[in-house]
Short mmCIF file of C-alpha atoms in Angstrom, two decimals:
data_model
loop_
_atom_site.label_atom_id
_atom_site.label_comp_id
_atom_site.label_asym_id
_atom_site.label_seq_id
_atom_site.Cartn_x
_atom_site.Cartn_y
_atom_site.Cartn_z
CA UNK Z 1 8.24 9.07 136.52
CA UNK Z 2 8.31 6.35 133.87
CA UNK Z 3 8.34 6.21 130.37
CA UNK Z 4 4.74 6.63 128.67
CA UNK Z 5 4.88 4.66 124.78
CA UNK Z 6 1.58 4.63 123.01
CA UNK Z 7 0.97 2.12 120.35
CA UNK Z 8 -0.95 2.26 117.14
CA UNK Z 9 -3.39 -0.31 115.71
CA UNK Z 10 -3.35 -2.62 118.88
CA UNK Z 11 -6.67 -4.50 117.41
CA UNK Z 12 -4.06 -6.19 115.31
CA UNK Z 13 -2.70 -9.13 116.91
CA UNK Z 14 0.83 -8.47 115.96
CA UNK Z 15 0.49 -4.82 117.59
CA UNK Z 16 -1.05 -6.08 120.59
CA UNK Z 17 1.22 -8.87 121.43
CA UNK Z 18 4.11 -5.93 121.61
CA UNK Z 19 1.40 -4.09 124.20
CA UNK Z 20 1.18 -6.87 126.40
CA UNK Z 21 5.41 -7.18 125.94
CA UNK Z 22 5.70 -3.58 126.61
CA UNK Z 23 3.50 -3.64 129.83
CA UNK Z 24 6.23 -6.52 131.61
CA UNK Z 25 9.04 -3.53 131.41
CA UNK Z 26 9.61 -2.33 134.79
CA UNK Z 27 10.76 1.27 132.83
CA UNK Z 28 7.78 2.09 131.45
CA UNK Z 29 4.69 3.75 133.90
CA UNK Z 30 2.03 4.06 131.20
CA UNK Z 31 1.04 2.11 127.71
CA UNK Z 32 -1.06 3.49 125.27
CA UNK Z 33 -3.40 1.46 123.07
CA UNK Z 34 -4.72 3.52 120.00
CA UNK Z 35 -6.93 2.07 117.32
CA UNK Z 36 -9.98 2.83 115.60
CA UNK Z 37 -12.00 -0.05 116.71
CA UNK Z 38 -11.56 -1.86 120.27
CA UNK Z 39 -9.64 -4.83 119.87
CA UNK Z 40 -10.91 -8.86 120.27
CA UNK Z 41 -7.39 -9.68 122.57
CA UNK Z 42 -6.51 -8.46 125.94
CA UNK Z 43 -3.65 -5.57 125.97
CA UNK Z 44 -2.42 -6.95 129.52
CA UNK Z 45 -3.25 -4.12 131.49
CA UNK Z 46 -2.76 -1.29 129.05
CA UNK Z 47 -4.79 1.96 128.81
CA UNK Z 48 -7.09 1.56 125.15
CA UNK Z 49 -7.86 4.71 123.69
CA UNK Z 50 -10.83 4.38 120.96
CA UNK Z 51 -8.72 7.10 118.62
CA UNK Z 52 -9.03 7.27 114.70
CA UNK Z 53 -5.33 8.08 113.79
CA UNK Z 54 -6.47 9.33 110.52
CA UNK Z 55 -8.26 12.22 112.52
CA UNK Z 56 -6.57 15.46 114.71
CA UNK Z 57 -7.82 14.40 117.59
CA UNK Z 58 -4.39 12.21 117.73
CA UNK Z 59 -2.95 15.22 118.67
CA UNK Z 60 -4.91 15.46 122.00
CA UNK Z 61 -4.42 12.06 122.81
CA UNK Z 62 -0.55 12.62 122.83
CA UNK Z 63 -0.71 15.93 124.86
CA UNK Z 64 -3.56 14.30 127.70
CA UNK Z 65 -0.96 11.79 128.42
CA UNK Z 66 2.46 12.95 127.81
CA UNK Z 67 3.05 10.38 125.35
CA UNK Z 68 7.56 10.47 125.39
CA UNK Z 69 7.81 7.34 122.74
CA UNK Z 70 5.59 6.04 119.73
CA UNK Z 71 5.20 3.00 118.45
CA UNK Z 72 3.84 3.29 115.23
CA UNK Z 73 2.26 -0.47 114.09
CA UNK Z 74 -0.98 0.56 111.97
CA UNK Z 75 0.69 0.31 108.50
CA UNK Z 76 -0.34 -3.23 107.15
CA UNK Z 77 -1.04 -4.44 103.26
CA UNK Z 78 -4.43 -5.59 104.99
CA UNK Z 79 -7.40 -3.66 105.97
CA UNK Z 80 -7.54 -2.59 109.40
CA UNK Z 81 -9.61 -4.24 112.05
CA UNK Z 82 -12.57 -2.11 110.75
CA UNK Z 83 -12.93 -3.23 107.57
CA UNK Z 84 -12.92 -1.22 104.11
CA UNK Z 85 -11.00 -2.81 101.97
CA UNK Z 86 -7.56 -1.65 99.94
CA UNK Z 87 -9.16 2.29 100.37
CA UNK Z 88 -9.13 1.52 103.81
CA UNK Z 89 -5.80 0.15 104.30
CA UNK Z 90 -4.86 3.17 102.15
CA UNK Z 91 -6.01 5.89 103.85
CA UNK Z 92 -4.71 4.40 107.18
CA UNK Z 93 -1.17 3.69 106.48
CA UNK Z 94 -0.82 7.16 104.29
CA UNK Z 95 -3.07 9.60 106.07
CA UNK Z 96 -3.10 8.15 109.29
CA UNK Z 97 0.66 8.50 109.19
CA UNK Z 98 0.63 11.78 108.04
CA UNK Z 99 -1.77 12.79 110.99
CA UNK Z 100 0.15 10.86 113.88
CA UNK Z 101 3.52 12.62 112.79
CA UNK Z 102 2.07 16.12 112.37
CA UNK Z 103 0.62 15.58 116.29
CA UNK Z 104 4.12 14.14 117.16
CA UNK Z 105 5.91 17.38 115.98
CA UNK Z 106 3.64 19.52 118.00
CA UNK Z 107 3.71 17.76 121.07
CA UNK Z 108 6.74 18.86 122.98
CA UNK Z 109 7.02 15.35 125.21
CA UNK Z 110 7.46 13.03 122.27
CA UNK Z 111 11.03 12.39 122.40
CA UNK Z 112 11.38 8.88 120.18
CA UNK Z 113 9.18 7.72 117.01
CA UNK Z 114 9.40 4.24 115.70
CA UNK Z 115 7.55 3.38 112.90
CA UNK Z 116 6.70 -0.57 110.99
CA UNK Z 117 7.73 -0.07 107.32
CA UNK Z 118 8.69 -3.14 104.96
CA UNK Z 119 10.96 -4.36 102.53
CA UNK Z 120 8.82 -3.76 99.22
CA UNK Z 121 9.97 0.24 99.46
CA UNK Z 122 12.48 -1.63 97.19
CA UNK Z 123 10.04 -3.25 94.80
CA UNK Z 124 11.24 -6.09 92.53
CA UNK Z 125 12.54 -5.97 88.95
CA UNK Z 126 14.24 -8.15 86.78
CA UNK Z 127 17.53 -6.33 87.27
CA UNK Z 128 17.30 -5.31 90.81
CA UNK Z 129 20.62 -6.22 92.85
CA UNK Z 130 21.30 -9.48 94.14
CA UNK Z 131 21.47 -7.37 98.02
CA UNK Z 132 19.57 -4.48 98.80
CA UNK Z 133 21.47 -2.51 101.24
CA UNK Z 134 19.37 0.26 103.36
CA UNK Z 135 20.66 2.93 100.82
CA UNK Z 136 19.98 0.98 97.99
CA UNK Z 137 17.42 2.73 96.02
CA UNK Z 138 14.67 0.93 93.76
CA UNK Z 139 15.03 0.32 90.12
CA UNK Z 140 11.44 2.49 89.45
CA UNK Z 141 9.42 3.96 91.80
CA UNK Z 142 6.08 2.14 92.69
CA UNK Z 143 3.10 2.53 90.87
CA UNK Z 144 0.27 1.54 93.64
CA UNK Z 145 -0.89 -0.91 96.49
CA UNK Z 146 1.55 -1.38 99.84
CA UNK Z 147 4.82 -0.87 98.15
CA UNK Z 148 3.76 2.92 97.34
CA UNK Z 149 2.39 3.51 100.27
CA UNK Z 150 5.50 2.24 102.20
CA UNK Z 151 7.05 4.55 100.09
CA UNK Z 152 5.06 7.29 101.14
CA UNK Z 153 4.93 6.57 104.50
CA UNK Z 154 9.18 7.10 104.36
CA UNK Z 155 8.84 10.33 102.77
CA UNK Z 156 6.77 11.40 105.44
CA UNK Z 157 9.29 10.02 108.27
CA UNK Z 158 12.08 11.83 106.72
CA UNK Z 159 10.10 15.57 106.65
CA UNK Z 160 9.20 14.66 110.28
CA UNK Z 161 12.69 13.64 111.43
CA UNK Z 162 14.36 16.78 109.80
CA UNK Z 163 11.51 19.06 111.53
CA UNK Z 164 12.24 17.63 115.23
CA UNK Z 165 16.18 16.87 114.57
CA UNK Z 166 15.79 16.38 118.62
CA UNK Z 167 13.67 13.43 118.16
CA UNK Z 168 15.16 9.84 117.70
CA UNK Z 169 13.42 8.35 114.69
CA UNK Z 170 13.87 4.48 113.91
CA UNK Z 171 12.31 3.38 110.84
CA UNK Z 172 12.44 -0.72 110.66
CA UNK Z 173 12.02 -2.33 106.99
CA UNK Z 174 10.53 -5.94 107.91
CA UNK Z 175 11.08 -8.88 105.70
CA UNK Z 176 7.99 -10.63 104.94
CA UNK Z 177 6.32 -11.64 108.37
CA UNK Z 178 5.63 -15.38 109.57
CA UNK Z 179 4.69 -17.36 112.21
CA UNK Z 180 1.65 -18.92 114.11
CA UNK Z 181 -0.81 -16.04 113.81
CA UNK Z 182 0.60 -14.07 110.46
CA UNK Z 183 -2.19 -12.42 108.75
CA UNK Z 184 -0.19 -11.18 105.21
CA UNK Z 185 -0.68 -11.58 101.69
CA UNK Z 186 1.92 -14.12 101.51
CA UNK Z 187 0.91 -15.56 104.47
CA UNK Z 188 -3.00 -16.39 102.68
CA UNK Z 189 -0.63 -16.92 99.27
CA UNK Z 190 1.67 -19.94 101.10
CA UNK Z 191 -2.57 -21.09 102.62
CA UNK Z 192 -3.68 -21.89 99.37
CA UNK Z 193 -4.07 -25.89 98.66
CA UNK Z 194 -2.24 -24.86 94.73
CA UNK Z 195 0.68 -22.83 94.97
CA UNK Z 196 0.44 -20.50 90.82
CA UNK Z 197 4.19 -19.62 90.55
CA UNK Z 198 5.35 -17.83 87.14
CA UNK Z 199 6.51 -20.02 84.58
CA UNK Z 200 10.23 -20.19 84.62
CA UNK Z 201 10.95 -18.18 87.95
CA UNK Z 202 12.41 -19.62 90.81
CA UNK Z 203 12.74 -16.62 93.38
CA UNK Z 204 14.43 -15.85 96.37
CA UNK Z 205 12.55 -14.93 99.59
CA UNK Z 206 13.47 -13.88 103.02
CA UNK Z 207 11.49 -14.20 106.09
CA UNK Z 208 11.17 -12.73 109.49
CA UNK Z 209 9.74 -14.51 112.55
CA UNK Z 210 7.23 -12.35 114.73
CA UNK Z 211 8.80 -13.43 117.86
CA UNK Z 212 11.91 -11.68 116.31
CA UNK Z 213 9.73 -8.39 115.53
CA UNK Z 214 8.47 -7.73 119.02
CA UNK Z 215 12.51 -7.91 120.03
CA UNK Z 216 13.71 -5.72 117.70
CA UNK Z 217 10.59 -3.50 118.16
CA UNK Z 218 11.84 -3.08 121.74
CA UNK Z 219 15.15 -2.92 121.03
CA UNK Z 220 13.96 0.18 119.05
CA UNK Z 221 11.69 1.64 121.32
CA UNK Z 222 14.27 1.73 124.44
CA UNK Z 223 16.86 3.93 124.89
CA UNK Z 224 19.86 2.74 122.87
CA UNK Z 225 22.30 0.51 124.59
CA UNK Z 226 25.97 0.60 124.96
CA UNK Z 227 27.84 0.78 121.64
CA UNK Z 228 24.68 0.92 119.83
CA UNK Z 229 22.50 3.25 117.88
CA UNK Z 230 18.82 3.06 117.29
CA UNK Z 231 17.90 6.05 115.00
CA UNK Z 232 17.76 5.35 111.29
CA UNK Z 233 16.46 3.00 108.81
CA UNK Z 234 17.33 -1.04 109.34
CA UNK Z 235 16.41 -3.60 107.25
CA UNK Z 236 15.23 -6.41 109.40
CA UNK Z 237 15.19 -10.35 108.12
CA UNK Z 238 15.89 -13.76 108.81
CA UNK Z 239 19.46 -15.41 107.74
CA UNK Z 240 19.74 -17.04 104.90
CA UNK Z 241 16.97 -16.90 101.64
CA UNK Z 242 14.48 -19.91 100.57
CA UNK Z 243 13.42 -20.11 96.80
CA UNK Z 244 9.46 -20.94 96.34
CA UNK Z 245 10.23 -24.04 95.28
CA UNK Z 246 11.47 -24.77 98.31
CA UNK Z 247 8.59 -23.39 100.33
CA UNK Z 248 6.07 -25.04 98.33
CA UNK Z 249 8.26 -28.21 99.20
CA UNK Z 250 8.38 -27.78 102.34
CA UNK Z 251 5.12 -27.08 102.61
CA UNK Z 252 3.68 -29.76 101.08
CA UNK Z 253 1.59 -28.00 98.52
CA UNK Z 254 2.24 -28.25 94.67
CA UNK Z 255 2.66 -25.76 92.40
CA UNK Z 256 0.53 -24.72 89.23
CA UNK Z 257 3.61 -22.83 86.95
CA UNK Z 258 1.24 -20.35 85.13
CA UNK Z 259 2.89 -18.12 82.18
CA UNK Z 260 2.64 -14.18 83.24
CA UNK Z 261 -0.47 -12.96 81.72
CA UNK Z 262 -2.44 -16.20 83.16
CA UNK Z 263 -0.68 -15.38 86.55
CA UNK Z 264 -2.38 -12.10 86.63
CA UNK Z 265 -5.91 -13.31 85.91
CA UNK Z 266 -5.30 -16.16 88.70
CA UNK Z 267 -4.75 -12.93 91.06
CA UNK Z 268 -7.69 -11.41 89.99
CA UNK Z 269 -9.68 -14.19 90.94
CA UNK Z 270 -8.41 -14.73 93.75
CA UNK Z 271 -9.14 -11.49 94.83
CA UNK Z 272 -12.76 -11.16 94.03
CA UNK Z 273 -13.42 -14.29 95.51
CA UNK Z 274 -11.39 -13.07 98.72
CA UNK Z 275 -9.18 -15.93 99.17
CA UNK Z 276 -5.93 -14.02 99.03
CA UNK Z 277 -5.15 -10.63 98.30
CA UNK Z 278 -2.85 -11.52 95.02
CA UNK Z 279 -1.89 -8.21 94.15
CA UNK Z 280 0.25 -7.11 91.54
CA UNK Z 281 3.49 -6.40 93.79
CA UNK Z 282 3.35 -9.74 95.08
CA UNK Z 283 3.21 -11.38 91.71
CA UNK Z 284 6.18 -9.09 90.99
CA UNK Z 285 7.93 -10.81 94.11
CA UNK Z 286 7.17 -14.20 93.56
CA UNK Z 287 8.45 -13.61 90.32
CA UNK Z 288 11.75 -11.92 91.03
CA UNK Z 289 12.64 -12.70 94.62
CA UNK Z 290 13.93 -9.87 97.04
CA UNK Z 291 16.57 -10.45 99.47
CA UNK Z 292 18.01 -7.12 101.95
CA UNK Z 293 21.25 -7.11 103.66
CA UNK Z 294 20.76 -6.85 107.57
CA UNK Z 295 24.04 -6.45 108.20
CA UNK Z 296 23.53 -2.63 110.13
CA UNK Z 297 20.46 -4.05 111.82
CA UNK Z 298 23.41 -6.43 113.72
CA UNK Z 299 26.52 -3.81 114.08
CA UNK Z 300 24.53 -0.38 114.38
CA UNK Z 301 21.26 -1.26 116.24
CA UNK Z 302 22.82 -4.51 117.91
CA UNK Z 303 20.16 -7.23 116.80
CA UNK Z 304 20.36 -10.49 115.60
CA UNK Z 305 17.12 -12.62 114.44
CA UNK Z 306 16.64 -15.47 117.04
CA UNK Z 307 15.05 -17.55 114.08
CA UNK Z 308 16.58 -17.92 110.04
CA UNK Z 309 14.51 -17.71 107.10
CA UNK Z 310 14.11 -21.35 107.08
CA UNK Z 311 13.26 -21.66 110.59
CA UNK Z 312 11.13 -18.76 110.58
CA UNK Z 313 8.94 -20.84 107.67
CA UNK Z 314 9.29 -24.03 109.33
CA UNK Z 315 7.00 -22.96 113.01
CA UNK Z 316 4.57 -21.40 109.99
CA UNK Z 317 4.33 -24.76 108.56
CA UNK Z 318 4.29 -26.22 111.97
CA UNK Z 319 0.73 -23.99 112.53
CA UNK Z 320 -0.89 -23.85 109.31
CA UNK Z 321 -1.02 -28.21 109.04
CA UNK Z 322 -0.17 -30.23 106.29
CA UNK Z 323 -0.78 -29.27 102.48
CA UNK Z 324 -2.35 -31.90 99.86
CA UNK Z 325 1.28 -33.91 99.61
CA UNK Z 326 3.42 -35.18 101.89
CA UNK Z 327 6.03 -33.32 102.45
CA UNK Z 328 8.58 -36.06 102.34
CA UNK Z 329 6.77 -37.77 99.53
CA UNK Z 330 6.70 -34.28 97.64
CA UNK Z 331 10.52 -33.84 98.25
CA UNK Z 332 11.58 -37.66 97.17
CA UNK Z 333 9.36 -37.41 94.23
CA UNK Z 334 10.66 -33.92 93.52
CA UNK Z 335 14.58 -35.41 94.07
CA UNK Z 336 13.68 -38.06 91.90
CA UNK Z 337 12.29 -36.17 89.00
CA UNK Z 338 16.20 -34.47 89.08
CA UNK Z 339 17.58 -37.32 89.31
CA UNK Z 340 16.46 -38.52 86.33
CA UNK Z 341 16.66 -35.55 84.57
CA UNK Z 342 20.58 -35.54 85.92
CA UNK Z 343 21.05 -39.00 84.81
CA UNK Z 344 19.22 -38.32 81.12
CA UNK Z 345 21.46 -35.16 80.91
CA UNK Z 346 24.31 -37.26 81.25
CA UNK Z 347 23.67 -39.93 78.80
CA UNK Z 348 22.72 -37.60 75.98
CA UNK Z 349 26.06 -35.75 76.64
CA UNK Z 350 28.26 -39.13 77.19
CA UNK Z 351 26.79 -40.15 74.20
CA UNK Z 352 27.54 -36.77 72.14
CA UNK Z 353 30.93 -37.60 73.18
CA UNK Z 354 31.18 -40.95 71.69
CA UNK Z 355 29.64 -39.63 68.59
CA UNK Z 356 32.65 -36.36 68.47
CA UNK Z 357 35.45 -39.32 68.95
CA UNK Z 358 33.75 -41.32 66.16
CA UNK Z 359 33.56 -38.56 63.59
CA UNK Z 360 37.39 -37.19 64.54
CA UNK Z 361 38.64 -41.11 64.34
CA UNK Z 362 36.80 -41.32 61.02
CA UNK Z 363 37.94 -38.06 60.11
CA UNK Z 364 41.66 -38.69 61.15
CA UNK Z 365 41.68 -42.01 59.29
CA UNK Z 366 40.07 -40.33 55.96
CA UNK Z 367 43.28 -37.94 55.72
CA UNK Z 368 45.15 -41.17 56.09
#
């Protein structure tokens, strides 16, 4: 007998893409599709079970099929498939969590739990490090939206994994995720035709591609290979960091520098009118950056992104078409505003030189 994996919130597209990937391994017998509403995409073959995961009945759908591995996907800073909202998305990633691990631990085939967590357990704050490392922890705890229920969703993982210490649990902290069909905060955020930034703040920003998220999703979900381990907590990311000036650069779009308070209102707005989901953590990251150290993810689980931050943002540019500028025209025009400001910077100082040497000479001759 093969391997049986069942995989939560397949009617996103992220969650079934990894179905369909799952379904090619010659390993596995059976694939499990759970989600609350039937999904729009095929699941290549896979059994869909119509299965709320914020309900018990979780728990029978592990035991009627001798479910060995979970994939747990349904944990999202959007609202699931059904609709409903930030209560929605809420009570799915938190409760729903809570529920699928309390069925896990009483179901004696479950033998491996991976579960989608994210970056922002770290938050971002003025003074945060320059790295976060996987046992970094965050300057202040979170006070609401994703980040707190990321957090949440850990605290959970760890009570599970020290219940069923015979259980291999890989928790997998994803940079923010892009690519052709990236449905994200950021993702609607880097949509917009004018880019608010905060006045002053150029941060940093990692990306991950989702090509590179269905391999190390696998990676995770498979028995370990040689010289590696996949049990614990990885951060996982692109190389290398992009500042939002360069994004907005490279994407063509300009940027409306708002101070703070004016930010916030902007994300209001944009809320109630639905156009992006501007929450406060995200104006938090856009004002202070976040970039995560991956460097376990390659020696301890044995990954390595396929795609760099900068490529990773380059095929989402490729697929979301070209902003109000010209790229190139954006970037000489941006290049040439330095410049000048380079070249203005040096007269005033060459000339505060001349002025020093005139006053010393005048000065040297006076004592004369």
């Amino acid at each position: 007998m093969g391997r049986v994996v069942l995989v939560t919130g397949v009617a996103r597209q992220l969650a079934g893409r990894f179905v369909r990937r799952v379904m090619r391994d010659p390993g596995i017998d059976r694939v499990v599709g759970v989600d609350a509403v039937p999904p729009e995409h095929p699941l290549g073959g896979a059994l869909f079970v119509r299965a709320d995961i914020r309900q018990p009945t979780i728990g029978r759908v592990l035991a009627e099929h001798g479910v060995d591995t979970v994939v747990h996907l349904d944990i999202a800073a959007t609202a699931p498939a059904g609709g409903g909202g930030r209560t929605a998305a809420k009570e799915t990633n938190v409760i729903g969590t809570m529920q699928l691990l309390g069925a896990c631990q009483k179901c004696p085939t479950v033998s491996r739990v991976v579960v989608r967590s994210s970056t922002t357990v770290y938050g971002s704050a003025p003074r945060d490090p320059a790295v976060f490392t996987e046992t970094t922890p965050p300057k202040s705890l979170p006070g609401g939206g994703f980040a707190k229920d990321v957090a949440e969703v850990e605290g959970y993982v760890r009570g599970f994994a020290r219940r069923r210490p015979d259980v291999a649990v890989c928790v997998l902290r994803f940079a923010n995720i892009l690519g052709p069909d990236a449905v994200s905060p950021l993702a609607q955020y880097f949509s917009l035709p004018v880019l608010p930034t905060v006045l002053g703040y150029d941060p940093r920003l990692q990306f991950v591609h989702e090509d590179d998220v269905l391999d190390v999703l696998s990676i995770a979900a498979a028995e370990p290979r040689r010289g590696t381990l996949n049990s614990g907590t990885f951060n996982v990311a692109g190389d290398g960091v992009l500042t939002l000036s360069q994004c907005a650069r490279r994407l063509g779009r300009p940027t409306l520098p708002l101070l703070p308070p004016a930010v916030t209102w902007a994300g209001t707005a944009l809320r109630t009118l639905g156009v992006s989901d501007f929450s406060p953590e995200e104006i938090r990251l856009l004002t202070h950056g976040r970039v995560v150290s991956t460097v376990q993810t390659r020696e301890t689980l044995g990954f390595a992104p396929t795609y760099t931050t900068a490529e990773t943002f380059a095929d989402f540019v490729r697929h979301r078409g070209p902003g109000l500028l010209p790229p190139a025209a954006l970037a000489a025009a941006v290049d040439g505003v330095a410049a000048r400001l380079g070249d203005g910077v040096a007269a005033l100082t060459e000339s505060a030189a001349r002025t020093t040497k005139r006053r010393g000479t005048a000065g040297t001759r006076s004592a004369g």
